Coordinates of C-alpha atoms in Angstrom, one line a residue:
Chain F
M1 CA 132.0 77.8 138.6
T2 CA 129.0 75.8 137.5
E3 CA 125.9 76.2 139.7
S4 CA 124.2 73.0 138.9
W5 CA 121.5 73.5 141.6
L6 CA 120.3 76.5 139.5
D7 CA 120.3 74.4 136.4
K8 CA 118.1 71.8 138.1
V9 CA 115.2 74.4 138.1
R10 CA 113.1 74.2 135.0
W11 CA 112.9 77.8 134.0
S12 CA 110.1 78.9 131.8
D13 CA 110.7 80.1 128.3
D14 CA 111.0 83.6 129.7
G15 CA 113.4 82.5 132.3
L16 CA 111.1 82.5 135.3
V17 CA 109.8 80.1 137.9
P18 CA 106.7 80.6 140.1
V19 CA 107.4 81.0 143.8
V20 CA 105.1 80.4 146.8
A21 CA 106.1 82.3 150.0
Q22 CA 104.9 80.8 153.2
D23 CA 105.3 82.1 156.7
A24 CA 107.5 79.6 158.6
A25 CA 105.8 80.4 161.9
S26 CA 102.1 80.8 161.1
G27 CA 102.0 78.6 158.1
R28 CA 100.1 81.2 156.1
V29 CA 100.7 81.3 152.4
L30 CA 101.8 84.9 152.1
M31 CA 102.2 85.5 148.4
H32 CA 102.8 84.2 144.9
A33 CA 105.7 85.7 143.0
W34 CA 108.3 84.9 140.4
M35 CA 112.1 84.5 140.4
N36 CA 114.6 84.4 137.6
R37 CA 118.0 82.8 137.9
E38 CA 119.6 85.9 139.2
S39 CA 117.0 86.5 141.9
L40 CA 117.2 83.0 143.1
A41 CA 121.0 83.2 143.4
E42 CA 120.6 86.6 145.2
T43 CA 118.1 85.1 147.6
V44 CA 120.5 82.3 148.5
R45 CA 123.5 84.7 148.7
T46 CA 121.7 87.3 150.9
G47 CA 119.4 85.0 152.9
E48 CA 116.5 87.3 152.0
A49 CA 113.8 86.8 149.4
V50 CA 114.6 88.5 146.1
Y51 CA 112.0 88.2 143.4
W52 CA 111.7 89.2 139.8
S53 CA 109.1 91.9 139.3
R54 CA 107.3 91.2 136.0
S55 CA 105.6 94.6 136.1
R56 CA 108.7 96.6 136.7
C57 CA 111.0 94.2 134.8
R58 CA 113.7 94.3 137.5
L59 CA 114.9 92.5 140.6
W60 CA 112.7 93.2 143.6
R61 CA 114.3 92.9 146.9
K62 CA 111.2 92.2 149.0
G63 CA 110.9 94.9 151.6
E64 CA 113.2 97.3 149.8
E65 CA 110.6 100.0 150.2
S66 CA 108.3 98.7 152.9
G67 CA 110.9 97.2 155.2
H68 CA 108.9 94.0 155.2
V69 CA 111.8 91.8 154.2
Q70 CA 111.5 88.0 154.2
R71 CA 114.3 86.1 155.9
V72 CA 114.5 82.8 154.2
R73 CA 114.4 79.7 156.4
E74 CA 114.3 77.2 153.6
I75 CA 113.9 76.8 149.9
R76 CA 112.1 73.9 148.3
L77 CA 111.7 72.7 144.7
D78 CA 108.8 70.6 143.6
C79 CA 108.7 67.2 141.9
D80 CA 108.5 68.7 138.4
Q81 CA 111.3 71.2 139.2
D82 CA 109.1 74.0 137.9
A83 CA 107.9 75.7 141.1
L84 CA 109.6 76.9 144.3
L85 CA 108.4 77.2 147.9
V86 CA 110.2 79.6 150.2
R87 CA 109.5 79.4 153.9
V88 CA 110.3 82.7 155.5
D89 CA 110.3 84.8 158.6
Q90 CA 108.1 87.8 157.5
A91 CA 109.3 91.1 159.0
G92 CA 106.5 93.0 160.6
G93 CA 104.1 90.1 160.0
V94 CA 102.9 91.9 156.9
A95 CA 103.6 90.6 153.4
C96 CA 101.0 92.4 151.3
H97 CA 101.3 96.0 150.1
T98 CA 97.8 96.5 151.4
G99 CA 99.0 96.1 154.9
R100 CA 97.6 92.6 155.4
E101 CA 99.5 89.5 156.5
S102 CA 98.9 87.7 153.3
C103 CA 98.2 88.7 149.7
F104 CA 95.5 86.1 149.6
F105 CA 92.8 88.0 151.5
L106 CA 90.0 87.6 149.0
K107 CA 87.8 84.6 149.8
L108 CA 85.2 83.2 147.4
D109 CA 81.9 83.3 149.1
E110 CA 78.6 82.8 147.2
E111 CA 80.1 83.9 143.9
K112 CA 81.8 87.0 145.3
W113 CA 85.3 87.6 146.4
A114 CA 85.0 88.8 150.0
D115 CA 87.8 90.7 151.7
V116 CA 88.1 88.6 154.9
D117 CA 91.5 89.6 156.5
P118 CA 92.2 92.6 158.6
V119 CA 94.6 95.4 157.6
L120 CA 97.4 95.3 160.2
K121 CA 99.2 98.3 159.0
D122 CA 98.1 101.4 157.1
P123 CA 99.7 101.3 153.7
R124 CA 100.4 105.1 154.1
E125 CA 102.6 104.1 157.0
I126 CA 104.3 101.5 155.0
Y127 CA 105.1 103.5 151.9
R128 CA 106.3 106.9 153.0
K129 CA 107.9 108.9 150.3
Chain P
M1 CA 74.3 84.3 133.1
T2 CA 77.4 86.4 133.7
E3 CA 79.8 84.9 136.2
S4 CA 81.6 88.1 137.3
W5 CA 83.6 86.3 140.0
L6 CA 85.3 84.4 137.2
D7 CA 85.9 87.7 135.3
K8 CA 87.6 89.2 138.4
V9 CA 90.5 86.7 138.0
R10 CA 93.3 88.2 135.8
W11 CA 93.9 85.3 133.5
S12 CA 97.2 85.1 131.7
D13 CA 97.4 85.5 127.9
D14 CA 97.0 81.8 127.6
G15 CA 94.0 81.8 129.9
L16 CA 95.6 80.4 133.0
V17 CA 96.1 81.4 136.6
P18 CA 98.7 79.8 139.0
V19 CA 97.2 77.9 141.9
V20 CA 98.7 77.0 145.3
A21 CA 97.1 74.0 147.0
Q22 CA 97.5 73.9 150.8
D23 CA 96.4 71.2 153.2
A24 CA 93.8 72.8 155.4
A25 CA 94.7 70.6 158.3
S26 CA 98.5 70.3 158.3
G27 CA 99.1 73.7 156.6
R28 CA 101.6 72.0 154.2
V29 CA 101.9 73.6 150.8
L30 CA 101.0 70.5 148.7
M31 CA 101.5 71.6 145.1
H32 CA 101.6 74.3 142.5
A33 CA 99.3 73.9 139.6
W34 CA 97.3 75.9 137.1
M35 CA 93.6 76.5 136.4
N36 CA 91.8 77.9 133.4
R37 CA 88.3 79.4 133.6
E38 CA 86.6 76.1 133.0
S39 CA 88.6 74.2 135.7
L40 CA 87.9 76.9 138.3
A41 CA 84.2 76.8 137.5
E42 CA 84.3 73.0 137.8
T43 CA 86.2 73.2 141.0
V44 CA 83.5 75.3 142.5
R45 CA 80.7 73.3 141.0
T46 CA 82.0 69.9 142.2
G47 CA 83.8 71.0 145.5
E48 CA 86.9 69.1 144.4
A49 CA 90.0 70.6 142.8
V50 CA 90.1 70.5 139.0
Y51 CA 93.2 71.8 137.4
W52 CA 94.4 72.5 133.9
S53 CA 97.1 70.1 132.9
R54 CA 99.6 72.1 130.7
S55 CA 101.4 68.9 129.7
R56 CA 98.3 67.0 128.7
C57 CA 96.4 70.1 127.6
R58 CA 93.2 69.0 129.3
L59 CA 91.2 69.3 132.5
W60 CA 92.8 67.3 135.3
R61 CA 90.4 66.2 138.0
K62 CA 93.0 65.8 140.8
G63 CA 92.8 62.2 142.0
E64 CA 91.1 60.9 138.9
E65 CA 93.7 58.1 138.6
S66 CA 95.2 58.1 142.0
G67 CA 92.1 58.6 144.1
H68 CA 93.9 61.4 145.9
V69 CA 91.2 63.9 145.4
Q70 CA 91.3 67.3 147.1
R71 CA 88.1 68.4 148.7
V72 CA 88.1 72.2 148.6
R73 CA 87.5 74.0 151.9
E74 CA 88.1 77.5 150.6
I75 CA 89.3 79.4 147.5
R76 CA 91.2 82.6 147.8
L77 CA 92.4 85.2 145.3
D78 CA 95.4 87.5 145.8
C79 CA 95.7 91.3 145.8
D80 CA 96.7 91.4 142.2
Q81 CA 94.0 88.9 141.2
D82 CA 96.5 86.8 139.4
A83 CA 97.0 83.9 141.7
L84 CA 94.7 81.5 143.6
L85 CA 95.1 79.6 146.9
V86 CA 92.9 76.6 147.5
R87 CA 92.8 75.1 151.0
V88 CA 91.9 71.5 150.7
D89 CA 91.3 68.2 152.5
Q90 CA 93.8 65.9 150.8
A91 CA 92.5 62.4 150.4
G92 CA 95.0 59.8 151.6
G93 CA 97.3 62.5 152.9
V94 CA 99.3 62.2 149.6
A95 CA 99.2 65.0 147.0
C96 CA 102.4 64.0 145.0
H97 CA 102.5 61.4 142.3
T98 CA 105.7 60.2 144.0
G99 CA 103.6 59.1 147.0
R100 CA 104.7 62.0 149.2
E101 CA 102.5 64.3 151.1
S102 CA 103.7 67.4 149.2
C103 CA 105.3 67.9 145.8
F104 CA 107.8 70.2 147.5
F105 CA 110.1 67.5 148.9
L106 CA 113.4 68.8 147.5
K107 CA 115.1 71.1 149.9
L108 CA 118.1 73.2 149.0
D109 CA 121.0 72.2 151.2
E110 CA 124.6 73.3 150.5
E111 CA 123.9 73.9 146.8
K112 CA 122.1 70.6 146.4
W113 CA 118.5 69.7 146.2
A114 CA 118.1 67.0 148.9
D115 CA 115.0 64.7 149.0
V116 CA 113.9 65.3 152.6
D117 CA 110.3 63.9 152.8
P118 CA 109.3 60.3 153.2
V119 CA 107.4 58.3 150.6
L120 CA 104.1 57.5 152.3
K121 CA 102.7 55.3 149.6
D122 CA 104.4 53.3 146.8
P123 CA 103.6 54.9 143.5
R124 CA 103.0 51.4 142.1
E125 CA 100.2 51.1 144.6
I126 CA 98.8 54.5 143.5
Y127 CA 98.8 54.0 139.8
R128 CA 97.6 50.5 139.0
K129 CA 96.7 49.8 135.5

């Protein structure tokens, strides 16, 4: 079976596409990540966000350790077909491994990056071994 | 003068960082683009979004042709320091060269990318020669 919707995405030379994850309820931009063909197909199949971890070089089922899965409400492609937007329901209201809602918690203020968002959950509570 | 806030960004091997532009008022994710060090510095200096155009290999002052400039309300960096979020006031309410509010107007629906957003302005009206 051909999956032409996957072919429509303009994958980079290393087979990736950048992905913006946005909370469908709050509208907050939660994180920036990457998908390859397999992870996008898995995202659609499972209904939960599956990324490609560039640091670990493997599929990363968001929430696999933390429980902070992202239920996908919709997937969008941009005009150049080289970026994706996923609108999600964020489990626990926490997307970031630091325990914050969003990974974008550093705000530029007078030539400094200021940490402006609260930690909602202690990371030690998120990642128990 | 050292600009340590610029050094805090983890630039890719080709000197770029991915950027998510979000409308500060509507919350819509408008586009995904790229900045290099110079374009980020120019963005801060001018208060308007300046990207790096990978296709044209030059600074791209958003709106330089279309007039659809993005007045920057805030700039955020993510937990890994390798992605930026700019929250902007979008001139004309149109970010996309197709005349739509957002570049993310293709929505995955039953294994097809459906064009779901209205064209707000005729591109021929935007790009007059």
